Coordinates of C-alpha atoms in Angstrom, one line a residue:
T1 CA -18.2 -20.5 -2.0
A2 CA -21.6 -21.4 -3.4
R3 CA -22.2 -23.4 -6.6
A4 CA -25.5 -23.4 -8.3
Y5 CA -26.9 -25.3 -11.3
V6 CA -29.8 -23.6 -13.1
K7 CA -32.1 -25.1 -15.8
V8 CA -33.0 -22.3 -18.3
P9 CA -35.7 -23.0 -20.9
V10 CA -34.4 -22.3 -24.5
T11 CA -36.8 -20.8 -27.0
T12 CA -36.6 -19.6 -30.6
E13 CA -38.6 -16.5 -29.9
G14 CA -35.7 -14.2 -29.3
T15 CA -36.7 -13.5 -25.7
S16 CA -34.1 -12.8 -23.0
G17 CA -34.2 -12.4 -19.3
K18 CA -32.3 -11.8 -16.1
Y19 CA -32.1 -14.4 -13.4
Y20 CA -31.7 -13.5 -9.7
F21 CA -30.5 -15.9 -7.0
A22 CA -31.6 -15.9 -3.4
V23 CA -30.1 -17.8 -0.5
K24 CA -31.2 -18.7 3.1
R25 CA -29.9 -20.8 5.9
S26 CA -30.9 -24.5 5.4
A27 CA -32.0 -24.8 9.1
E28 CA -34.8 -22.1 8.6
T29 CA -37.9 -22.1 6.6
L30 CA -38.4 -19.4 4.0
S31 CA -40.7 -17.3 6.3
E32 CA -38.3 -17.8 9.2
A33 CA -35.3 -16.6 7.0
I34 CA -37.2 -13.6 5.8
S35 CA -38.2 -12.7 9.4
S36 CA -34.7 -13.1 10.8
G37 CA -33.0 -11.3 7.9
H38 CA -31.3 -14.4 6.7
F39 CA -33.0 -14.3 3.3
M40 CA -30.7 -12.6 0.8
V41 CA -31.3 -11.8 -2.9
L42 CA -28.1 -11.7 -4.8
D43 CA -28.6 -8.8 -7.1
P44 CA -25.4 -7.8 -8.8
W45 CA -24.3 -4.2 -8.7
W46 CA -21.4 -3.2 -11.0
N47 CA -19.6 -0.9 -8.6
A48 CA -20.6 0.1 -5.1
S49 CA -19.1 3.6 -5.6
W50 CA -22.1 4.4 -7.8
S51 CA -25.3 4.6 -5.7
R52 CA -27.9 4.7 -8.5
K53 CA -28.7 2.9 -11.7
R54 CA -31.5 2.8 -14.3
P55 CA -32.1 0.1 -16.9
I56 CA -31.8 1.3 -20.5
H57 CA -34.7 -0.1 -22.5
I58 CA -33.8 -0.5 -26.2
N59 CA -36.7 -0.9 -28.6
N60 CA -35.7 -2.8 -31.7
T61 CA -39.2 -4.2 -32.4
G62 CA -39.3 -2.6 -35.9
N63 CA -36.1 -4.2 -37.1
S64 CA -36.1 -7.9 -38.1
N65 CA -32.4 -8.0 -37.9
A66 CA -30.3 -8.3 -34.8
L67 CA -27.7 -5.6 -34.4
T68 CA -24.1 -6.0 -33.2
D69 CA -21.7 -3.3 -31.9
Y70 CA -24.4 -0.8 -32.7
Q71 CA -24.1 2.9 -31.6
V72 CA -27.4 3.8 -29.8
M73 CA -28.3 7.3 -28.9
I74 CA -30.2 8.2 -25.7
N75 CA -31.4 11.5 -24.3
I76 CA -30.8 11.8 -20.5
T77 CA -32.6 14.2 -18.3
Y78 CA -30.5 15.4 -15.3
D79 CA -31.2 13.7 -12.0
S80 CA -30.3 15.3 -8.7
D81 CA -28.2 12.3 -7.8
M82 CA -26.0 12.9 -10.9
N83 CA -23.1 15.2 -11.1
T84 CA -24.2 18.4 -12.8
N85 CA -21.7 18.0 -15.6
F86 CA -22.7 14.3 -16.1
S87 CA -19.1 13.2 -15.3
D88 CA -20.4 10.2 -13.3
I89 CA -22.4 8.7 -16.1
R90 CA -21.4 5.1 -16.9
V91 CA -23.1 2.5 -19.2
V92 CA -22.7 -1.1 -18.0
N93 CA -23.5 -4.4 -19.7
E94 CA -24.8 -6.3 -16.7
T95 CA -24.7 -9.6 -18.6
S96 CA -20.9 -9.4 -18.9
G97 CA -20.4 -7.0 -15.9
E98 CA -18.3 -4.7 -18.1
T99 CA -18.5 -1.0 -18.9
V100 CA -19.7 0.0 -22.4
P101 CA -17.9 2.7 -24.4
Y102 CA -20.0 5.9 -24.6
W103 CA -19.6 9.4 -25.8
I104 CA -21.6 12.6 -24.9
E105 CA -22.3 14.5 -28.1
N106 CA -23.5 17.6 -26.3
K107 CA -25.1 18.6 -23.0
S108 CA -26.4 21.4 -20.9
D109 CA -25.0 21.0 -17.4
G110 CA -27.6 20.4 -14.8
S111 CA -30.3 19.9 -17.5
W112 CA -29.7 17.3 -20.2
C113 CA -27.2 15.4 -22.3
K114 CA -27.2 13.5 -25.6
L115 CA -25.3 10.3 -25.2
W116 CA -24.2 7.6 -27.6
F117 CA -23.1 4.1 -26.4
N118 CA -21.9 1.0 -28.1
A119 CA -24.4 -1.9 -27.6
S120 CA -22.6 -5.2 -28.3
Y121 CA -25.9 -7.0 -29.1
I122 CA -29.5 -6.0 -29.7
P123 CA -31.9 -8.9 -30.5
A124 CA -34.1 -8.6 -33.6
S125 CA -37.7 -7.6 -33.4
S126 CA -37.8 -7.2 -29.6
W127 CA -37.0 -5.1 -26.6
C128 CA -33.7 -5.3 -24.8
N129 CA -34.5 -4.3 -21.3
D130 CA -32.2 -5.9 -18.7
T131 CA -28.8 -5.9 -20.4
Y132 CA -27.6 -2.3 -20.3
Y133 CA -27.8 0.0 -17.3
L134 CA -27.0 3.6 -16.8
Y135 CA -25.1 4.1 -13.5
Y136 CA -24.6 7.4 -11.7
G137 CA -24.4 8.9 -8.2
N138 CA -20.6 9.1 -7.7
P139 CA -19.6 12.6 -6.8
S140 CA -15.8 11.9 -7.2
A141 CA -16.1 10.3 -10.7
S142 CA -14.5 12.0 -13.7
S143 CA -15.9 11.7 -17.2
A144 CA -15.2 8.6 -19.3
S145 CA -16.7 9.9 -22.5
D146 CA -14.6 8.4 -25.4
G147 CA -15.7 8.9 -29.0
E148 CA -12.9 6.9 -30.5
A149 CA -13.9 3.8 -28.5
T150 CA -17.6 4.3 -29.3
F151 CA -17.7 4.8 -33.1
L152 CA -16.3 3.1 -36.2
L153 CA -14.3 6.3 -36.9
F154 CA -13.8 9.4 -34.7
D155 CA -11.6 12.4 -34.6
D156 CA -12.1 15.7 -32.7
F157 CA -8.5 16.8 -33.5
E158 CA -7.8 17.5 -29.9
S159 CA -4.8 15.1 -30.0
G160 CA -3.4 16.3 -33.4
F161 CA -4.0 15.4 -37.0
T162 CA -3.0 11.8 -37.5
G163 CA -4.2 8.6 -39.2
W164 CA -5.4 10.3 -42.3
S165 CA -4.4 9.7 -46.0
G166 CA -4.8 11.8 -49.1
H167 CA -3.6 15.5 -49.4
T168 CA -2.5 15.6 -45.7
G169 CA 0.1 18.2 -46.5
D170 CA -2.7 20.7 -47.2
F171 CA -4.4 20.2 -43.8
A172 CA -3.4 20.8 -40.2
Q173 CA -4.7 21.0 -36.6
S174 CA -5.8 24.6 -35.7
S175 CA -6.8 26.4 -32.6
E176 CA -8.3 29.4 -34.6
Q177 CA -11.8 27.8 -34.5
A178 CA -13.2 24.9 -32.6
Y179 CA -16.7 23.5 -32.3
D180 CA -16.0 21.7 -29.0
G181 CA -12.7 21.6 -27.2
S182 CA -9.7 23.7 -28.3
Y183 CA -8.9 22.5 -31.8
S184 CA -10.3 21.7 -35.2
L185 CA -9.1 20.8 -38.7
K186 CA -8.1 23.5 -41.1
K187 CA -7.3 23.4 -44.8
T188 CA -4.0 25.3 -45.1
G189 CA -3.4 24.6 -48.8
A190 CA -4.6 26.7 -51.8
D191 CA -8.2 26.6 -53.1
G192 CA -9.0 23.8 -55.5
H193 CA -10.2 20.3 -56.2
D194 CA -6.7 18.9 -56.8
N195 CA -5.9 19.1 -53.0
A196 CA -9.3 18.9 -51.5
W197 CA -9.7 15.4 -49.9
I198 CA -8.4 13.5 -47.0
Q199 CA -9.8 10.2 -45.7
K200 CA -9.6 7.1 -43.5
E201 CA -10.2 3.4 -44.3
L202 CA -13.7 2.1 -43.6
S203 CA -15.0 -1.3 -44.6
T204 CA -18.5 -1.1 -43.3
Q205 CA -21.1 -0.2 -46.0
D206 CA -24.2 0.9 -44.1
V207 CA -23.0 3.9 -42.2
Q208 CA -23.7 7.5 -41.3
I209 CA -21.1 10.2 -41.4
I210 CA -21.6 13.1 -39.0
T211 CA -19.5 16.2 -38.8
R212 CA -19.4 20.0 -38.1
L213 CA -18.4 22.5 -40.8
W214 CA -17.6 26.2 -40.3
T215 CA -19.6 28.3 -42.8
S216 CA -18.7 31.8 -43.8
D217 CA -19.7 34.1 -46.6
T218 CA -16.1 34.5 -47.5
L219 CA -15.9 30.9 -48.7
N220 CA -16.6 29.8 -52.3
N221 CA -17.7 26.4 -51.0
R222 CA -19.1 25.5 -47.6
G223 CA -17.5 22.1 -47.5
S224 CA -18.5 18.4 -47.7
V225 CA -18.0 14.9 -46.5
H226 CA -17.5 11.9 -48.8
L227 CA -17.3 8.1 -49.2
A228 CA -14.7 6.9 -51.6
L229 CA -14.6 3.6 -53.6
S230 CA -12.7 0.8 -52.1
T231 CA -11.0 0.0 -55.4
D232 CA -10.2 3.7 -56.3
A233 CA -9.3 5.9 -53.3
D234 CA -9.5 9.2 -55.3
H235 CA -12.9 8.4 -56.8
S236 CA -15.6 9.6 -54.3
Y237 CA -19.2 10.6 -53.8
R238 CA -19.9 13.5 -51.5
V239 CA -22.6 15.6 -49.8
D240 CA -21.7 19.2 -50.4
L241 CA -23.1 22.5 -49.0
D242 CA -23.0 24.8 -52.1
P243 CA -22.9 28.5 -51.4
G244 CA -25.5 29.1 -54.1
G245 CA -28.2 27.7 -51.8
Y246 CA -28.1 24.0 -52.6
I247 CA -27.2 20.8 -50.8
I248 CA -25.9 18.5 -53.4
I249 CA -24.6 14.9 -53.9
G250 CA -21.6 15.2 -56.3
E251 CA -18.9 13.0 -57.8
A252 CA -15.2 13.6 -57.9
D253 CA -12.4 11.6 -59.6
N254 CA -8.7 12.0 -60.2
D255 CA -8.5 15.2 -58.0
A256 CA -11.2 16.9 -60.1
H257 CA -14.9 17.6 -59.8
V258 CA -16.9 15.3 -62.1
D259 CA -20.6 16.0 -61.8
V260 CA -23.6 17.0 -59.5
L261 CA -25.7 13.9 -59.2
A262 CA -28.6 15.4 -57.1
N263 CA -29.4 18.7 -55.5
S264 CA -32.0 20.3 -53.3
A265 CA -32.7 23.7 -51.9
L266 CA -30.7 24.8 -48.8
S267 CA -32.1 27.4 -46.4
A268 CA -30.0 30.4 -45.8
I269 CA -27.1 30.1 -43.5
S270 CA -25.8 33.1 -41.7
S271 CA -22.1 33.6 -41.9
D272 CA -19.5 32.4 -39.4
Q273 CA -21.3 29.5 -37.6
W274 CA -21.0 25.8 -37.3
V275 CA -23.4 23.6 -39.3
K276 CA -24.0 19.9 -38.8
L277 CA -23.7 17.8 -42.0
T278 CA -24.6 14.1 -42.3
L279 CA -24.2 11.6 -45.1
T280 CA -26.2 8.4 -44.6
R281 CA -25.7 5.3 -46.8
L282 CA -28.0 2.3 -46.5
E283 CA -27.4 -0.3 -49.2
T284 CA -27.9 1.7 -52.4
S285 CA -29.7 4.7 -50.8
W286 CA -27.6 7.8 -50.1
T287 CA -29.0 10.8 -48.1
G288 CA -27.4 14.1 -47.2
K289 CA -28.8 16.4 -44.5
A290 CA -27.8 19.8 -43.0
Y291 CA -28.7 21.2 -39.6
L292 CA -28.2 24.5 -37.7
A293 CA -26.5 24.4 -34.3
D294 CA -29.9 24.3 -32.6
G295 CA -30.9 21.1 -34.5
T296 CA -33.1 22.7 -37.2
E297 CA -32.9 20.9 -40.4
I298 CA -32.1 23.3 -43.3
G299 CA -31.7 20.9 -46.2
S300 CA -31.9 17.3 -47.4
V301 CA -30.9 15.5 -50.6
S302 CA -31.1 11.8 -51.7
Y303 CA -29.6 9.6 -54.5
T304 CA -29.3 6.0 -55.4
L305 CA -25.8 4.5 -55.9
D306 CA -24.8 0.9 -56.0
V307 CA -21.0 1.1 -55.2
T308 CA -18.7 -0.6 -52.8
T309 CA -16.9 2.0 -50.6
G310 CA -13.7 1.6 -48.6
Y311 CA -12.9 5.1 -47.3
A312 CA -14.6 8.0 -45.5
G313 CA -13.4 11.6 -45.2
Y314 CA -13.6 15.3 -46.0
Y315 CA -13.7 17.2 -49.3
L316 CA -12.8 20.8 -48.7
Y317 CA -12.3 23.2 -51.6
D318 CA -11.5 26.5 -50.0
S319 CA -8.3 27.4 -48.2
G320 CA -9.0 28.4 -44.6
H321 CA -12.0 26.1 -44.2
Y322 CA -12.5 24.5 -40.8
A323 CA -14.1 21.2 -39.8
D324 CA -14.6 19.4 -36.5
Q325 CA -15.9 16.2 -34.9
F326 CA -15.6 13.7 -37.7
I327 CA -17.8 10.6 -36.7
V328 CA -18.7 7.5 -38.6
R329 CA -21.2 5.0 -37.1
K330 CA -23.3 2.0 -38.1
Y331 CA -26.7 2.7 -39.5
A332 CA -29.9 0.6 -39.6
D333 CA -33.5 1.5 -40.6
P334 CA -35.5 1.8 -38.6
E335 CA -33.1 2.7 -35.9
P336 CA -33.5 1.3 -32.4
T337 CA -34.6 3.8 -29.8
A338 CA -33.7 3.9 -26.1
E339 CA -35.3 5.2 -22.9
L340 CA -34.5 4.9 -19.2
G341 CA -36.4 2.7 -16.8
S342 CA -37.1 3.2 -13.1
E343 CA -34.3 4.1 -10.8
E344 CA -32.7 1.5 -8.5
Q345 CA -30.6 2.2 -5.5
I346 CA -27.8 0.3 -3.9
C347 CA -27.6 -0.5 -0.2
P348 CA -24.3 1.4 0.5
T349 CA -21.2 -0.4 1.8
P350 CA -20.7 0.2 5.5
I351 CA -17.7 2.2 6.7
I352 CA -15.3 0.8 9.3
T353 CA -14.5 3.7 11.6
G354 CA -11.8 2.1 13.7
N355 CA -10.3 -0.9 15.5
T356 CA -8.9 -1.3 18.9
T357 CA -6.9 -4.3 20.1
Y358 CA -6.7 -5.9 23.5
N359 CA -5.1 -9.1 24.8
F360 CA -6.0 -11.6 22.2
G361 CA -8.9 -9.7 20.7
V362 CA -10.1 -6.9 18.4
N363 CA -12.9 -4.4 18.8
Y364 CA -14.2 -3.0 15.5
T365 CA -16.5 0.0 15.2
F366 CA -18.4 0.9 12.0
T367 CA -21.3 2.9 10.6
E368 CA -23.6 2.8 7.6
G369 CA -22.5 4.1 4.3
S370 CA -23.9 7.2 2.6
G371 CA -26.2 7.4 -0.4
G372 CA -28.6 4.8 -1.7
L373 CA -31.0 2.8 0.4
D374 CA -31.1 3.0 4.2
T375 CA -29.3 0.3 6.2
D376 CA -31.6 -1.6 8.5
S377 CA -29.1 -4.0 9.9
F378 CA -25.6 -5.5 9.4
N379 CA -24.5 -9.0 8.6
I380 CA -20.9 -9.7 9.8
S381 CA -18.7 -12.5 8.6
W382 CA -15.7 -13.2 10.9
S383 CA -12.8 -15.5 10.9
N384 CA -9.7 -16.1 13.0
N385 CA -6.8 -18.6 13.0
T386 CA -9.0 -21.5 14.0
A387 CA -12.6 -20.7 13.3
S388 CA -15.1 -18.6 11.3
G389 CA -18.8 -17.7 11.5
W390 CA -21.5 -15.2 10.9
Q391 CA -23.4 -12.7 13.1
N392 CA -26.5 -11.6 11.1
G393 CA -29.1 -9.0 11.7
T394 CA -27.2 -6.9 14.2
T395 CA -28.0 -3.3 14.7
D396 CA -24.9 -2.7 16.9
L397 CA -22.2 -0.5 15.5
Y398 CA -19.4 -2.5 17.0
F399 CA -18.1 -6.0 17.0
N400 CA -15.8 -7.7 19.5
H401 CA -14.0 -10.9 18.9
T402 CA -11.3 -12.8 20.8
T403 CA -8.7 -15.0 19.2
Q404 CA -5.4 -16.6 20.3
P405 CA -2.1 -15.0 21.1
H406 CA -0.6 -13.6 17.9
G407 CA -3.8 -14.4 16.1
Y408 CA -5.9 -12.3 13.7
V409 CA -9.5 -11.3 13.4
A410 CA -10.9 -10.7 9.9
I411 CA -14.3 -9.3 9.3
D412 CA -16.6 -8.5 6.3
I413 CA -19.5 -6.2 7.2
W414 CA -22.5 -6.2 4.8
A415 CA -25.3 -3.7 5.0
Y416 CA -28.9 -4.9 4.6
N417 CA -32.1 -3.2 3.6
S418 CA -35.1 -5.2 4.6
T419 CA -37.6 -3.3 2.5
E420 CA -35.9 -4.1 -0.8
G421 CA -34.3 -7.3 0.5
K422 CA -30.9 -6.1 -0.7
L423 CA -27.4 -6.5 0.6
S424 CA -24.7 -4.0 -0.1
E425 CA -22.9 -4.9 -3.3
S426 CA -19.6 -5.2 -1.4
P427 CA -18.6 -5.5 2.3
A428 CA -16.4 -3.3 4.4
S429 CA -13.5 -5.5 5.2
D430 CA -10.6 -5.4 7.7
N431 CA -8.0 -7.8 9.0
V432 CA -6.2 -7.1 12.3
T433 CA -3.5 -9.1 14.0
V434 CA -3.5 -8.7 17.8
P435 CA -0.3 -7.2 19.1
N436 CA 2.4 -9.2 20.8
N437 CA 3.0 -9.0 24.6
A438 CA 6.7 -8.6 25.3
P439 CA 8.3 -10.9 27.9
V440 CA 9.5 -9.5 31.3
I441 CA 12.8 -10.6 32.6
T442 CA 12.6 -11.6 36.3
N443 CA 14.9 -12.9 39.1
T444 CA 17.4 -10.3 38.3
S445 CA 20.5 -9.6 40.5
D446 CA 24.0 -8.4 40.4
W447 CA 27.0 -10.3 41.8
E448 CA 30.1 -9.5 44.0
G449 CA 32.7 -11.9 45.3
D450 CA 36.4 -12.8 45.4
E451 CA 38.7 -14.3 42.9
G452 CA 38.4 -18.0 42.6
E453 CA 34.6 -18.0 43.3
L454 CA 31.9 -19.1 40.9
V455 CA 29.7 -16.4 39.5
Y456 CA 26.1 -17.8 39.3
L457 CA 23.1 -15.9 38.0
D458 CA 19.7 -17.5 37.4
F459 CA 17.4 -15.3 35.3
D460 CA 13.7 -16.1 34.6
Y461 CA 10.9 -14.4 32.7
T462 CA 7.1 -14.1 32.4
D463 CA 5.2 -13.8 29.1
A464 CA 1.5 -13.0 28.9
D465 CA 1.2 -14.8 25.5
G466 CA 2.7 -18.0 26.9
D467 CA 5.6 -17.8 24.4
T468 CA 8.8 -19.9 24.9
C469 CA 11.5 -17.4 25.2
T470 CA 15.3 -17.5 24.8
F471 CA 18.1 -15.7 26.6
S472 CA 21.2 -14.0 25.3
T473 CA 24.0 -11.8 26.6
N474 CA 27.0 -9.9 25.5
A475 CA 29.1 -11.3 28.4
T476 CA 32.7 -12.1 27.3
K477 CA 33.3 -14.5 30.2
G478 CA 31.4 -17.6 31.3
S479 CA 28.5 -19.3 29.6
L480 CA 24.7 -18.7 29.4
N481 CA 22.1 -21.4 29.0
T482 CA 19.8 -19.7 26.5
T483 CA 16.9 -21.9 27.6
T484 CA 17.1 -21.8 31.4
G485 CA 18.7 -18.3 31.8
V486 CA 21.5 -19.7 34.0
F487 CA 24.8 -17.9 33.7
E488 CA 28.0 -19.4 35.2
W489 CA 31.6 -18.1 35.3
Q490 CA 34.4 -19.7 37.3
T491 CA 36.8 -16.8 38.2
D492 CA 40.5 -17.1 39.0
E493 CA 43.3 -14.9 40.3
T494 CA 43.3 -13.0 36.9
S495 CA 39.5 -12.1 37.1
Q496 CA 39.5 -9.2 39.5
G497 CA 37.6 -6.2 38.2
T498 CA 34.1 -4.8 37.5
Y499 CA 32.1 -6.1 34.5
I500 CA 28.8 -4.6 33.2
W501 CA 27.0 -7.0 30.8
W502 CA 23.4 -7.1 29.5
F503 CA 21.2 -10.1 29.7
K504 CA 18.2 -10.2 27.3
V505 CA 15.1 -12.4 26.9
E506 CA 13.3 -12.5 23.6
D507 CA 10.0 -14.2 22.6
G508 CA 10.6 -14.6 18.8
W509 CA 7.7 -12.2 18.0
G510 CA 9.7 -9.0 18.3
G511 CA 9.2 -8.6 22.1
E512 CA 12.2 -8.4 24.4
D513 CA 13.3 -7.2 27.8
T514 CA 16.9 -6.5 29.1
Y515 CA 18.6 -6.4 32.4
I516 CA 22.0 -4.7 32.9
A517 CA 24.0 -6.7 35.5
T518 CA 27.1 -5.5 37.4
I519 CA 29.6 -8.2 38.3
T520 CA 32.4 -7.3 40.7
V521 CA 35.3 -9.7 41.3
N522 CA 37.5 -8.6 44.3
D523 CA 41.3 -9.1 44.4
L524 CA 41.7 -11.6 47.3
Y525 CA 45.4 -10.6 48.0
Q526 CA 45.1 -6.9 48.0
P527 CA 46.6 -5.6 51.4
T528 CA 44.4 -3.5 53.6
N529 CA 44.9 -1.4 56.8
M530 CA 48.7 -1.8 56.9
S531 CA 51.4 0.6 57.8
I532 CA 53.4 2.2 55.1
L533 CA 56.4 0.1 56.1
N534 CA 54.5 -3.2 56.1
E535 CA 53.0 -2.3 52.7
S536 CA 56.4 -1.6 51.3
I537 CA 57.7 -5.0 52.5
N538 CA 54.7 -6.8 51.2
L539 CA 55.0 -5.1 47.8
L540 CA 58.6 -6.3 47.7
L541 CA 57.8 -9.9 48.6
K542 CA 54.4 -10.0 46.7
E543 CA 52.6 -12.2 49.2
Q544 CA 49.7 -10.9 51.3
K545 CA 50.0 -13.7 53.8
M546 CA 53.6 -13.0 54.8
T547 CA 54.0 -11.3 58.1
G548 CA 56.1 -8.3 57.0
L549 CA 56.6 -7.0 60.6
S550 CA 58.1 -10.3 61.9
F551 CA 60.4 -10.5 58.9
L552 CA 61.6 -6.9 59.4
L553 CA 62.3 -7.5 63.1
G554 CA 64.2 -10.6 62.3
I555 CA 66.5 -8.8 60.0
L556 CA 67.0 -6.0 62.5
I557 CA 67.8 -8.4 65.3
I558 CA 70.2 -10.3 63.2
A559 CA 71.9 -7.1 62.1
A560 CA 72.1 -6.0 65.8
L561 CA 73.7 -9.3 66.8
V562 CA 76.3 -9.0 64.1
F563 CA 77.0 -5.5 65.2
L564 CA 77.2 -6.7 68.9
L565 CA 79.7 -9.4 68.2
L566 CA 81.8 -7.1 66.2
G567 CA 81.7 -4.6 69.0
V568 CA 82.9 -7.1 71.7
L569 CA 85.8 -8.1 69.6
V570 CA 86.8 -4.5 68.9
S571 CA 86.5 -2.6 72.1
N572 CA 84.5 -2.2 75.3
S573 CA 83.5 1.2 74.2
V574 CA 81.7 -0.3 71.3
L575 CA 80.2 -2.9 73.6
T576 CA 79.0 -0.1 75.8
L577 CA 77.4 1.6 72.8
M578 CA 75.7 -1.7 71.9
G579 CA 74.4 -2.0 75.3
A580 CA 72.9 1.4 75.1
V581 CA 71.2 0.6 71.8
T582 CA 69.8 -2.7 73.1
S583 CA 68.7 -1.0 76.3
F584 CA 66.8 1.6 74.1
I585 CA 65.1 -1.3 72.3
A586 CA 64.2 -2.9 75.5
M587 CA 62.8 0.4 76.8
A588 CA 60.7 0.7 73.6
L589 CA 59.3 -2.8 74.2
P590 CA 57.2 -3.8 77.2
I591 CA 60.1 -5.8 78.8
P592 CA 61.3 -4.9 82.3
M593 CA 64.8 -3.6 82.6
M594 CA 67.4 -5.1 85.0
P595 CA 69.7 -2.1 85.8
D596 CA 71.8 -4.1 88.3
Y597 CA 73.1 -6.3 85.6
P598 CA 75.5 -4.3 83.4
Y599 CA 75.2 -6.6 80.5
F600 CA 71.4 -6.9 80.3
G601 CA 71.5 -5.5 76.7
I602 CA 73.5 -8.5 75.6
A603 CA 71.0 -11.0 77.1
L604 CA 68.1 -9.1 75.6
T605 CA 69.8 -9.1 72.2
G606 CA 70.0 -12.9 72.3
V607 CA 66.3 -13.2 73.1
L608 CA 65.3 -10.9 70.3
F609 CA 67.7 -12.7 68.0
L610 CA 65.8 -15.9 68.7
F611 CA 62.4 -14.3 67.9
G612 CA 63.8 -12.8 64.7
I613 CA 65.1 -16.2 63.6
I614 CA 61.6 -17.8 64.3
G615 CA 59.8 -14.9 62.5
F616 CA 62.1 -15.2 59.5
I617 CA 61.6 -18.9 59.2
I618 CA 57.8 -18.6 59.4
T619 CA 57.8 -15.8 56.8
F620 CA 60.0 -17.7 54.4
Y621 CA 57.9 -20.8 54.7
Q622 CA 54.7 -18.9 53.8
W623 CA 56.4 -17.3 50.8
L624 CA 57.8 -20.6 49.6
T625 CA 54.4 -22.2 49.9
S626 CA 52.6 -19.5 48.0
Y627 CA 55.4 -19.6 45.3
R628 CA 54.8 -23.3 44.8
E629 CA 51.1 -22.7 44.4
G630 CA 51.9 -20.1 41.8
R631 CA 50.3 -17.2 43.6
G632 CA 53.4 -15.4 44.8
Y633 CA 55.2 -15.6 41.5
R634 CA 52.2 -14.4 39.5
K635 CA 51.6 -11.7 42.1
W636 CA 55.1 -10.6 41.6
E637 CA 54.7 -10.4 37.9
R638 CA 51.4 -8.5 38.2
Y639 CA 52.8 -5.9 40.5
F640 CA 56.0 -5.3 38.5
E641 CA 54.8 -5.5 34.9

């Protein structure tokens, strides 16, 4: 931001001027700044979308009075930089920086136009050269012509018939005839003076009324415009086109014609055409004039009246009469005139064609704008999160700049024309934040182990931006340290199964990475590689560590002993049968037989009985131990739920 204090000499001569500011780097001399392209003239330009402007020179040297809110007319010759229909025309007050209301009265596309604009202030007895500018050179601009904003009163009846007083029931908007546009005003009531007038309030005294009247040989009266007294709305003075070949100034009161105050000869008017009629009042001097469509004056009449008026409007006698473009403007004599000065061009705003990001940086590309002055070089203002600066006088069409992770690079690119010493009115601007680099989860692994073991996973990450990341998971067991990435879970005898959980790392900038881990907990007591019989016994006892085979043999041997003892007590035949059974067992086992001893089976039975008792005791002890530890009981429950 620059702040300047300027001492301006004050005079009483009515002179005015426009002040320009120029800046340079303090470290350079004026010649060095000009040579390096660091000397800038701050010449304001209203809008960079308009490539051309010309000053409007207003000559008010003949008038000793300053004029305010005065409607000035200027003829504009078509320039090839203008739109052919003059839709890009704008009038700007460069002192205030605001657009000025204007209205195009008529035009010939690609040739000329007649334009009125509202000048807020014109100094007395002098030229006004640097206040108002005509801008053009914007192909996409649409017309801003606005008669209602430009004049004291304006109605072209395109938006209806509103805001009028008097015999409004005898008038209406009509599309049957139109001077410009699609609609005009039509008298729909009967012929006569008692329903002839409509009007609008007007407090300004020195004015000119301008309108268009449709003339036809079928009409008894060719129409008129009037000014009515401020104290008596139906008492008026009018300029009238009389079909007898006169232009007259007449008086009407109480809905009746009173008198003809002045008249003058009127040239012949061919039937069915639009005629321009004006009524000018300057102090006590009243003047009426008529013109054909081509601008030829066909009649003029004057009269002196010292009255105070408060209304302006139409006075139409005949039914079926048409009128269009009702205009009331301020009037001074002599009137100021206006002409265009030399054309000025803008240095067009550059166009940014793209941006490409890389790690912690942005590459901008751009080109010169179209229209106006040529661009000789570019001045680039840049800023990031921690610094800012300029790169002036570059002819490169790119700009690279590196910032910090998650940082931004903002640029303003100004075009510069060294011949005129002008910068573009506005810069091409852009602001890009470098993209985030997502973290990558590392040290990933799955886990497999037995019940009772500790599940331990230690995740890590890498992040190109140097962000501090956090971990998260959807695991329903164990705990995760969100800072270190360590996951721990102490399993027990109920934990067997396969678990699939995700583990995620996030950087807080929208970046993340995820690993899907598989955790398998084995059942430590699940029997493997056993015979069907041994599995059945173990399922029954619910203890993997029990020796099912030894327990079974113990039971069989005890049962055999009981059977043997019973057999001895009963009969020898039973004993013999027992001996055969035990002999068969001995044959099945790798124990040598003793055939010379008839009761070898009994001795073998005793030995097997001893082993059976030992196996049973060992098995029972193991089961009892596991039961006390809780494993056997819970295993039993788990298998038989």
